[in-house]
PDB file of N, CA and C in Angstrom:
ATOM      1  N   UNK A  10      87.744 136.574 -33.503  1.00  0.00           N
ATOM      2  CA  UNK A  10      86.870 135.466 -33.179  1.00  0.00           C
ATOM      3  C   UNK A  10      86.267 135.720 -31.797  1.00  0.00           C
ATOM      4  N   UNK A  11      84.991 135.664 -31.726  1.00  0.00           N
ATOM      5  CA  UNK A  11      84.325 135.890 -30.451  1.00  0.00           C
ATOM      6  C   UNK A  11      84.214 134.586 -29.680  1.00  0.00           C
ATOM      7  N   UNK A  12      83.973 134.710 -28.408  1.00  0.00           N
ATOM      8  CA  UNK A  12      83.855 133.507 -27.579  1.00  0.00           C
ATOM      9  C   UNK A  12      82.615 132.705 -27.953  1.00  0.00           C
ATOM     10  N   UNK A  13      81.574 133.370 -28.426  1.00  0.00           N
ATOM     11  CA  UNK A  13      80.359 132.673 -28.822  1.00  0.00           C
ATOM     12  C   UNK A  13      80.602 131.792 -30.039  1.00  0.00           C
ATOM     13  N   UNK A  14      81.385 132.263 -30.983  1.00  0.00           N
ATOM     14  CA  UNK A  14      81.662 131.433 -32.165  1.00  0.00           C
ATOM     15  C   UNK A  14      82.551 130.245 -31.806  1.00  0.00           C
ATOM     16  N   UNK A  15      83.424 130.415 -30.820  1.00  0.00           N
ATOM     17  CA  UNK A  15      84.227 129.277 -30.370  1.00  0.00           C
ATOM     18  C   UNK A  15      83.360 128.216 -29.716  1.00  0.00           C
ATOM     19  N   UNK A  16      82.362 128.644 -28.955  1.00  0.00           N
ATOM     20  CA  UNK A  16      81.462 127.696 -28.310  1.00  0.00           C
ATOM     21  C   UNK A  16      80.643 126.923 -29.327  1.00  0.00           C
ATOM     22  N   UNK A  17      80.252 127.569 -30.388  1.00  0.00           N
ATOM     23  CA  UNK A  17      79.428 126.911 -31.401  1.00  0.00           C
ATOM     24  C   UNK A  17      80.221 125.861 -32.172  1.00  0.00           C
ATOM     25  N   UNK A  18      81.529 125.999 -32.252  1.00  0.00           N
ATOM     26  CA  UNK A  18      82.325 125.066 -33.038  1.00  0.00           C
ATOM     27  C   UNK A  18      82.674 123.788 -32.305  1.00  0.00           C
ATOM     28  N   UNK A  19      82.335 123.681 -31.068  1.00  0.00           N
ATOM     29  CA  UNK A  19      82.636 122.454 -30.331  1.00  0.00           C
ATOM     30  C   UNK A  19      81.743 121.324 -30.799  1.00  0.00           C
ATOM     31  N   UNK A  20      82.329 120.155 -30.896  1.00  0.00           N
ATOM     32  CA  UNK A  20      81.554 118.989 -31.311  1.00  0.00           C
ATOM     33  C   UNK A  20      80.801 118.417 -30.116  1.00  0.00           C
ATOM     34  N   UNK A  21      79.911 117.496 -30.400  1.00  0.00           N
ATOM     35  CA  UNK A  21      79.138 116.861 -29.338  1.00  0.00           C
ATOM     36  C   UNK A  21      80.061 116.081 -28.397  1.00  0.00           C
ATOM     37  N   UNK A  22      81.097 115.471 -28.932  1.00  0.00           N
ATOM     38  CA  UNK A  22      82.042 114.743 -28.103  1.00  0.00           C
ATOM     39  C   UNK A  22      82.792 115.639 -27.146  1.00  0.00           C
ATOM     40  N   UNK A  23      83.192 116.813 -27.622  1.00  0.00           N
ATOM     41  CA  UNK A  23      83.886 117.758 -26.753  1.00  0.00           C
ATOM     42  C   UNK A  23      82.979 118.250 -25.633  1.00  0.00           C
ATOM     43  N   UNK A  24      81.706 118.487 -25.945  1.00  0.00           N
ATOM     44  CA  UNK A  24      80.751 118.900 -24.924  1.00  0.00           C
ATOM     45  C   UNK A  24      80.564 117.794 -23.890  1.00  0.00           C
ATOM     46  N   UNK A  25      80.520 116.538 -24.351  1.00  0.00           N
ATOM     47  CA  UNK A  25      80.343 115.414 -23.435  1.00  0.00           C
ATOM     48  C   UNK A  25      81.543 115.281 -22.512  1.00  0.00           C
ATOM     49  N   UNK A  26      82.739 115.403 -23.061  1.00  0.00           N
ATOM     50  CA  UNK A  26      83.954 115.320 -22.246  1.00  0.00           C
ATOM     51  C   UNK A  26      83.960 116.432 -21.204  1.00  0.00           C
ATOM     52  N   UNK A  27      83.634 117.658 -21.614  1.00  0.00           N
ATOM     53  CA  UNK A  27      83.622 118.783 -20.683  1.00  0.00           C
ATOM     54  C   UNK A  27      82.578 118.572 -19.585  1.00  0.00           C
ATOM     55  N   UNK A  28      81.422 118.050 -19.953  1.00  0.00           N
ATOM     56  CA  UNK A  28      80.370 117.808 -18.973  1.00  0.00           C
ATOM     57  C   UNK A  28      80.793 116.759 -17.948  1.00  0.00           C
ATOM     58  N   UNK A  29      81.433 115.693 -18.410  1.00  0.00           N
ATOM     59  CA  UNK A  29      81.900 114.642 -17.495  1.00  0.00           C
ATOM     60  C   UNK A  29      82.979 115.181 -16.566  1.00  0.00           C
ATOM     61  N   UNK A  30      83.900 115.957 -17.105  1.00  0.00           N
ATOM     62  CA  UNK A  30      84.999 116.494 -16.293  1.00  0.00           C
ATOM     63  C   UNK A  30      84.468 117.474 -15.245  1.00  0.00           C
ATOM     64  N   UNK A  31      83.631 118.420 -15.654  1.00  0.00           N
ATOM     65  CA  UNK A  31      83.109 119.399 -14.695  1.00  0.00           C
ATOM     66  C   UNK A  31      82.205 118.741 -13.656  1.00  0.00           C
ATOM     67  N   UNK A  32      81.400 117.784 -14.086  1.00  0.00           N
ATOM     68  CA  UNK A  32      80.548 117.066 -13.137  1.00  0.00           C
ATOM     69  C   UNK A  32      81.360 116.257 -12.143  1.00  0.00           C
ATOM     70  N   UNK A  33      82.408 115.605 -12.628  1.00  0.00           N
ATOM     71  CA  UNK A  33      83.280 114.831 -11.746  1.00  0.00           C
ATOM     72  C   UNK A  33      84.023 115.704 -10.751  1.00  0.00           C
ATOM     73  N   UNK A  34      84.479 116.867 -11.212  1.00  0.00           N
ATOM     74  CA  UNK A  34      85.159 117.790 -10.302  1.00  0.00           C
ATOM     75  C   UNK A  34      84.204 118.325  -9.238  1.00  0.00           C
ATOM     76  N   UNK A  35      82.976 118.594  -9.636  1.00  0.00           N
ATOM     77  CA  UNK A  35      81.984 119.040  -8.666  1.00  0.00           C
ATOM     78  C   UNK A  35      81.727 117.957  -7.618  1.00  0.00           C
ATOM     79  N   UNK A  36      81.566 116.728  -8.056  1.00  0.00           N
ATOM     80  CA  UNK A  36      81.358 115.629  -7.113  1.00  0.00           C
ATOM     81  C   UNK A  36      82.565 115.433  -6.199  1.00  0.00           C
ATOM     82  N   UNK A  37      83.771 115.602  -6.741  1.00  0.00           N
ATOM     83  CA  UNK A  37      84.985 115.470  -5.938  1.00  0.00           C
ATOM     84  C   UNK A  37      85.029 116.514  -4.816  1.00  0.00           C
ATOM     85  N   UNK A  38      84.747 117.757  -5.159  1.00  0.00           N
ATOM     86  CA  UNK A  38      84.786 118.831  -4.152  1.00  0.00           C
ATOM     87  C   UNK A  38      83.720 118.602  -3.085  1.00  0.00           C
ATOM     88  N   UNK A  39      82.522 118.227  -3.503  1.00  0.00           N
ATOM     89  CA  UNK A  39      81.443 117.996  -2.540  1.00  0.00           C
ATOM     90  C   UNK A  39      81.766 116.801  -1.646  1.00  0.00           C
ATOM     91  N   UNK A  40      82.333 115.740  -2.231  1.00  0.00           N
ATOM     92  CA  UNK A  40      82.663 114.552  -1.439  1.00  0.00           C
ATOM     93  C   UNK A  40      83.759 114.846  -0.420  1.00  0.00           C
ATOM     94  N   UNK A  41      84.779 115.591  -0.820  1.00  0.00           N
ATOM     95  CA  UNK A  41      85.846 115.944   0.123  1.00  0.00           C
ATOM     96  C   UNK A  41      85.287 116.787   1.251  1.00  0.00           C
ATOM     97  N   UNK A  42      84.443 117.750   0.916  1.00  0.00           N
ATOM     98  CA  UNK A  42      83.851 118.588   1.962  1.00  0.00           C
ATOM     99  C   UNK A  42      82.997 117.748   2.911  1.00  0.00           C
ATOM    100  N   UNK A  43      82.178 116.870   2.347  1.00  0.00           N
ATOM    101  CA  UNK A  43      81.294 116.059   3.183  1.00  0.00           C
ATOM    102  C   UNK A  43      82.081 115.148   4.106  1.00  0.00           C
ATOM    103  N   UNK A  44      83.110 114.510   3.566  1.00  0.00           N
ATOM    104  CA  UNK A  44      83.875 113.567   4.379  1.00  0.00           C
ATOM    105  C   UNK A  44      84.691 114.287   5.441  1.00  0.00           C
ATOM    106  N   UNK A  45      85.430 115.305   5.036  1.00  0.00           N
ATOM    107  CA  UNK A  45      86.333 115.953   5.991  1.00  0.00           C
ATOM    108  C   UNK A  45      85.620 116.896   6.956  1.00  0.00           C
ATOM    109  N   UNK A  46      84.795 117.774   6.448  1.00  0.00           N
ATOM    110  CA  UNK A  46      84.193 118.782   7.316  1.00  0.00           C
ATOM    111  C   UNK A  46      83.013 118.213   8.088  1.00  0.00           C
ATOM    112  N   UNK A  47      82.082 117.597   7.389  1.00  0.00           N
ATOM    113  CA  UNK A  47      80.907 117.082   8.091  1.00  0.00           C
ATOM    114  C   UNK A  47      81.226 115.816   8.879  1.00  0.00           C
ATOM    115  N   UNK A  48      81.971 114.890   8.264  1.00  0.00           N
ATOM    116  CA  UNK A  48      82.353 113.669   8.979  1.00  0.00           C
ATOM    117  C   UNK A  48      83.306 113.945  10.122  1.00  0.00           C
ATOM    118  N   UNK A  49      84.276 114.817   9.889  1.00  0.00           N
ATOM    119  CA  UNK A  49      85.200 115.184  10.960  1.00  0.00           C
ATOM    120  C   UNK A  49      84.500 115.916  12.085  1.00  0.00           C
ATOM    121  N   UNK A  50      83.533 116.750  11.749  1.00  0.00           N
ATOM    122  CA  UNK A  50      82.760 117.440  12.779  1.00  0.00           C
ATOM    123  C   UNK A  50      81.941 116.476  13.617  1.00  0.00           C
ATOM    124  N   UNK A  51      81.422 115.441  12.970  1.00  0.00           N
ATOM    125  CA  UNK A  51      80.694 114.412  13.721  1.00  0.00           C
ATOM    126  C   UNK A  51      81.617 113.685  14.684  1.00  0.00           C
ATOM    127  N   UNK A  52      82.827 113.368  14.233  1.00  0.00           N
ATOM    128  CA  UNK A  52      83.779 112.667  15.094  1.00  0.00           C
ATOM    129  C   UNK A  52      84.228 113.539  16.265  1.00  0.00           C
ATOM    130  N   UNK A  53      84.336 114.825  16.024  1.00  0.00           N
ATOM    131  CA  UNK A  53      84.745 115.745  17.089  1.00  0.00           C
ATOM    132  C   UNK A  53      83.575 116.174  17.969  1.00  0.00           C
ATOM    133  N   UNK A  54      82.362 115.863  17.553  1.00  0.00           N
ATOM    134  CA  UNK A  54      81.194 116.228  18.335  1.00  0.00           C
ATOM    135  C   UNK A  54      80.694 117.626  18.091  1.00  0.00           C
ATOM    136  N   UNK A  55      81.104 118.232  16.991  1.00  0.00           N
ATOM    137  CA  UNK A  55      80.667 119.594  16.663  1.00  0.00           C
ATOM    138  C   UNK A  55      79.720 119.528  15.466  1.00  0.00           C
ATOM    139  N   UNK A  56      78.470 119.310  15.724  1.00  0.00           N
ATOM    140  CA  UNK A  56      77.509 119.173  14.635  1.00  0.00           C
ATOM    141  C   UNK A  56      76.714 120.442  14.373  1.00  0.00           C
ATOM    142  N   UNK A  57      76.807 121.431  15.253  1.00  0.00           N
ATOM    143  CA  UNK A  57      76.008 122.647  15.079  1.00  0.00           C
ATOM    144  C   UNK A  57      76.547 123.531  13.959  1.00  0.00           C
ATOM    145  N   UNK A  58      77.869 123.611  13.811  1.00  0.00           N
ATOM    146  CA  UNK A  58      78.462 124.423  12.748  1.00  0.00           C
ATOM    147  C   UNK A  58      79.779 123.780  12.314  1.00  0.00           C
ATOM    148  N   UNK A  59      80.175 124.117  11.104  1.00  0.00           N
ATOM    149  CA  UNK A  59      81.419 123.561  10.563  1.00  0.00           C
ATOM    150  C   UNK A  59      82.631 124.159  11.267  1.00  0.00           C
ATOM    151  N   UNK A  60      83.622 123.317  11.532  1.00  0.00           N
ATOM    152  CA  UNK A  60      84.853 123.764  12.172  1.00  0.00           C
ATOM    153  C   UNK A  60      85.740 124.426  11.121  1.00  0.00           C
ATOM    154  N   UNK A  61      86.300 125.573  11.444  1.00  0.00           N
ATOM    155  CA  UNK A  61      87.124 126.324  10.496  1.00  0.00           C
ATOM    156  C   UNK A  61      88.377 125.529  10.126  1.00  0.00           C
ATOM    157  N   UNK A  62      88.981 124.877  11.096  1.00  0.00           N
ATOM    158  CA  UNK A  62      90.196 124.106  10.815  1.00  0.00           C
ATOM    159  C   UNK A  62      89.900 122.969   9.835  1.00  0.00           C
ATOM    160  N   UNK A  63      88.772 122.311   9.990  1.00  0.00           N
ATOM    161  CA  UNK A  63      88.406 121.242   9.066  1.00  0.00           C
ATOM    162  C   UNK A  63      88.114 121.792   7.672  1.00  0.00           C
ATOM    163  N   UNK A  64      87.535 122.969   7.604  1.00  0.00           N
ATOM    164  CA  UNK A  64      87.295 123.609   6.306  1.00  0.00           C
ATOM    165  C   UNK A  64      88.605 123.945   5.607  1.00  0.00           C
ATOM    166  N   UNK A  65      89.587 124.396   6.364  1.00  0.00           N
ATOM    167  CA  UNK A  65      90.904 124.715   5.789  1.00  0.00           C
ATOM    168  C   UNK A  65      91.581 123.439   5.298  1.00  0.00           C
ATOM    169  N   UNK A  66      91.484 122.372   6.055  1.00  0.00           N
ATOM    170  CA  UNK A  66      92.064 121.095   5.634  1.00  0.00           C
ATOM    171  C   UNK A  66      91.379 120.598   4.364  1.00  0.00           C
ATOM    172  N   UNK A  67      90.061 120.699   4.293  1.00  0.00           N
ATOM    173  CA  UNK A  67      89.332 120.273   3.100  1.00  0.00           C
ATOM    174  C   UNK A  67      89.740 121.107   1.888  1.00  0.00           C
ATOM    175  N   UNK A  68      89.908 122.408   2.078  1.00  0.00           N
ATOM    176  CA  UNK A  68      90.342 123.280   0.990  1.00  0.00           C
ATOM    177  C   UNK A  68      91.737 122.898   0.516  1.00  0.00           C
ATOM    178  N   UNK A  69      92.628 122.589   1.435  1.00  0.00           N
ATOM    179  CA  UNK A  69      93.990 122.191   1.068  1.00  0.00           C
ATOM    180  C   UNK A  69      93.992 120.865   0.311  1.00  0.00           C
ATOM    181  N   UNK A  70      93.182 119.912   0.745  1.00  0.00           N
ATOM    182  CA  UNK A  70      93.107 118.622   0.058  1.00  0.00           C
ATOM    183  C   UNK A  70      92.593 118.810  -1.366  1.00  0.00           C
ATOM    184  N   UNK A  71      91.551 119.606  -1.519  1.00  0.00           N
ATOM    185  CA  UNK A  71      91.011 119.862  -2.861  1.00  0.00           C
ATOM    186  C   UNK A  71      92.045 120.575  -3.727  1.00  0.00           C
ATOM    187  N   UNK A  72      92.729 121.554  -3.171  1.00  0.00           N
ATOM    188  CA  UNK A  72      93.722 122.304  -3.947  1.00  0.00           C
ATOM    189  C   UNK A  72      94.883 121.417  -4.390  1.00  0.00           C
ATOM    190  N   UNK A  73      95.326 120.529  -3.515  1.00  0.00           N
ATOM    191  CA  UNK A  73      96.459 119.672  -3.860  1.00  0.00           C
ATOM    192  C   UNK A  73      96.085 118.563  -4.841  1.00  0.00           C
ATOM    193  N   UNK A  74      94.874 118.076  -4.773  1.00  0.00           N
ATOM    194  CA  UNK A  74      94.482 116.943  -5.613  1.00  0.00           C
ATOM    195  C   UNK A  74      93.730 117.355  -6.872  1.00  0.00           C
ATOM    196  N   UNK A  75      93.397 118.627  -7.022  1.00  0.00           N
ATOM    197  CA  UNK A  75      92.537 119.068  -8.120  1.00  0.00           C
ATOM    198  C   UNK A  75      93.119 118.746  -9.486  1.00  0.00           C
ATOM    199  N   UNK A  76      94.390 119.042  -9.709  1.00  0.00           N
ATOM    200  CA  UNK A  76      95.008 118.833 -11.022  1.00  0.00           C
ATOM    201  C   UNK A  76      95.032 117.358 -11.390  1.00  0.00           C
ATOM    202  N   UNK A  77      95.399 116.511 -10.453  1.00  0.00           N
ATOM    203  CA  UNK A  77      95.461 115.079 -10.734  1.00  0.00           C
ATOM    204  C   UNK A  77      94.072 114.503 -10.991  1.00  0.00           C
ATOM    205  N   UNK A  78      93.093 114.925 -10.235  1.00  0.00           N
ATOM    206  CA  UNK A  78      91.720 114.453 -10.448  1.00  0.00           C
ATOM    207  C   UNK A  78      91.209 114.926 -11.799  1.00  0.00           C
ATOM    208  N   UNK A  79      91.499 116.167 -12.158  1.00  0.00           N
ATOM    209  CA  UNK A  79      91.064 116.688 -13.448  1.00  0.00           C
ATOM    210  C   UNK A  79      91.712 115.924 -14.605  1.00  0.00           C
ATOM    211  N   UNK A  80      92.996 115.628 -14.510  1.00  0.00           N
ATOM    212  CA  UNK A  80      93.683 114.887 -15.568  1.00  0.00           C
ATOM    213  C   UNK A  80      93.101 113.482 -15.723  1.00  0.00           C
ATOM    214  N   UNK A  81      92.819 112.821 -14.613  1.00  0.00           N
ATOM    215  CA  UNK A  81      92.249 111.475 -14.689  1.00  0.00           C
ATOM    216  C   UNK A  81      90.827 111.501 -15.242  1.00  0.00           C
ATOM    217  N   UNK A  82      90.050 112.497 -14.859  1.00  0.00           N
ATOM    218  CA  UNK A  82      88.700 112.613 -15.400  1.00  0.00           C
ATOM    219  C   UNK A  82      88.722 112.903 -16.899  1.00  0.00           C
ATOM    220  N   UNK A  83      89.646 113.753 -17.341  1.00  0.00           N
ATOM    221  CA  UNK A  83      89.759 114.037 -18.774  1.00  0.00           C
ATOM    222  C   UNK A  83      90.155 112.797 -19.553  1.00  0.00           C
ATOM    223  N   UNK A  84      91.093 112.008 -19.023  1.00  0.00           N
ATOM    224  CA  UNK A  84      91.504 110.774 -19.700  1.00  0.00           C
ATOM    225  C   UNK A  84      90.357 109.776 -19.751  1.00  0.00           C
ATOM    226  N   UNK A  85      89.621 109.642 -18.646  1.00  0.00           N
ATOM    227  CA  UNK A  85      88.486 108.731 -18.604  1.00  0.00           C
ATOM    228  C   UNK A  85      87.401 109.150 -19.588  1.00  0.00           C
ATOM    229  N   UNK A  86      87.043 110.428 -19.565  1.00  0.00           N
ATOM    230  CA  UNK A  86      85.990 110.919 -20.447  1.00  0.00           C
ATOM    231  C   UNK A  86      86.394 110.807 -21.908  1.00  0.00           C
ATOM    232  N   UNK A  87      87.642 111.078 -22.204  1.00  0.00           N
ATOM    233  CA  UNK A  87      88.133 110.964 -23.575  1.00  0.00           C
ATOM    234  C   UNK A  87      88.081 109.515 -24.053  1.00  0.00           C
ATOM    235  N   UNK A  88      88.459 108.580 -23.173  1.00  0.00           N
ATOM    236  CA  UNK A  88      88.384 107.157 -23.530  1.00  0.00           C
ATOM    237  C   UNK A  88      86.951 106.738 -23.804  1.00  0.00           C
ATOM    238  N   UNK A  89      86.025 107.206 -22.980  1.00  0.00           N
ATOM    239  CA  UNK A  89      84.622 106.827 -23.149  1.00  0.00           C
ATOM    240  C   UNK A  89      84.053 107.419 -24.436  1.00  0.00           C
ATOM    241  N   UNK A  90      84.320 108.684 -24.683  1.00  0.00           N
ATOM    242  CA  UNK A  90      83.752 109.355 -25.856  1.00  0.00           C
ATOM    243  C   UNK A  90      84.367 108.843 -27.154  1.00  0.00           C
ATOM    244  N   UNK A  91      85.662 108.610 -27.161  1.00  0.00           N
ATOM    245  CA  UNK A  91      86.338 108.193 -28.393  1.00  0.00           C
ATOM    246  C   UNK A  91      86.482 106.686 -28.514  1.00  0.00           C
ATOM    247  N   UNK A  92      85.806 105.930 -27.698  1.00  0.00           N
ATOM    248  CA  UNK A  92      85.795 104.473 -27.843  1.00  0.00           C
ATOM    249  C   UNK A  92      87.101 103.797 -27.491  1.00  0.00           C
ATOM    250  N   UNK A  93      87.825 104.272 -26.514  1.00  0.00           N
ATOM    251  CA  UNK A  93      89.074 103.648 -26.093  1.00  0.00           C
ATOM    252  C   UNK A  93      90.296 104.157 -26.829  1.00  0.00           C
ATOM    253  N   UNK A  94      90.109 104.892 -27.902  1.00  0.00           N
ATOM    254  CA  UNK A  94      91.235 105.449 -28.651  1.00  0.00           C
ATOM    255  C   UNK A  94      91.509 106.875 -28.177  1.00  0.00           C
ATOM    256  N   UNK A  95      92.775 107.296 -28.201  1.00  0.00           N
ATOM    257  CA  UNK A  95      93.056 108.691 -27.822  1.00  0.00           C
ATOM    258  C   UNK A  95      92.504 109.634 -28.887  1.00  0.00           C
ATOM    259  N   UNK A  96      92.154 110.829 -28.465  1.00  0.00           N
ATOM    260  CA  UNK A  96      91.644 111.823 -29.410  1.00  0.00           C
ATOM    261  C   UNK A  96      92.787 112.279 -30.314  1.00  0.00           C
ATOM    262  N   UNK A  97      92.451 112.848 -31.459  1.00  0.00           N
ATOM    263  CA  UNK A  97      93.524 113.355 -32.338  1.00  0.00           C
ATOM    264  C   UNK A  97      94.426 114.387 -31.660  1.00  0.00           C
ATOM    265  N   UNK A  98      93.846 115.204 -30.814  1.00  0.00           N
ATOM    266  CA  UNK A  98      94.639 116.192 -30.082  1.00  0.00           C
ATOM    267  C   UNK A  98      95.645 115.502 -29.153  1.00  0.00           C
ATOM    268  N   UNK A  99      95.219 114.434 -28.465  1.00  0.00           N
ATOM    269  CA  UNK A  99      96.126 113.720 -27.557  1.00  0.00           C
ATOM    270  C   UNK A  99      97.267 113.066 -28.320  1.00  0.00           C
ATOM    271  N   UNK A 100      96.991 112.566 -29.505  1.00  0.00           N
ATOM    272  CA  UNK A 100      98.046 111.950 -30.315  1.00  0.00           C
ATOM    273  C   UNK A 100      99.089 112.997 -30.703  1.00  0.00           C
ATOM    274  N   UNK A 101      98.641 114.162 -31.162  1.00  0.00           N
ATOM    275  CA  UNK A 101      99.579 115.222 -31.549  1.00  0.00           C
ATOM    276  C   UNK A 101     100.298 115.828 -30.342  1.00  0.00           C
ATOM    277  N   UNK A 102      99.650 115.843 -29.209  1.00  0.00           N
ATOM    278  CA  UNK A 102     100.259 116.415 -28.007  1.00  0.00           C
ATOM    279  C   UNK A 102     101.441 115.585 -27.533  1.00  0.00           C
ATOM    280  N   UNK A 103     101.439 114.309 -27.809  1.00  0.00           N
ATOM    281  CA  UNK A 103     102.531 113.430 -27.351  1.00  0.00           C
ATOM    282  C   UNK A 103     103.815 113.601 -28.146  1.00  0.00           C
ATOM    283  N   UNK A 104     103.781 114.275 -29.293  1.00  0.00           N
ATOM    284  CA  UNK A 104     105.000 114.448 -30.082  1.00  0.00           C
ATOM    285  C   UNK A 104     105.956 115.357 -29.424  1.00  0.00           C
TER     286      UNK A 104
END
């Protein structure tokens, strides 16, 4: 089975869930960077360039929270797409 045939077999709902999850993760990373690096740089008075220490802190925050944010986004998107009911995969996964 090629990867192209796997992509073609996805339903519209699965594509919607994936789009919501990836879009939400992108917004999460950008928001953390903006708040910590740019906002922290403003508070420290360093607006000409990003501070390396603030970039490291932002990277650590994203790394630590990524899994939890992804799980919550997947649950939210699944609820929206499937009308409040868990998907068949989620039902079988709980066994």
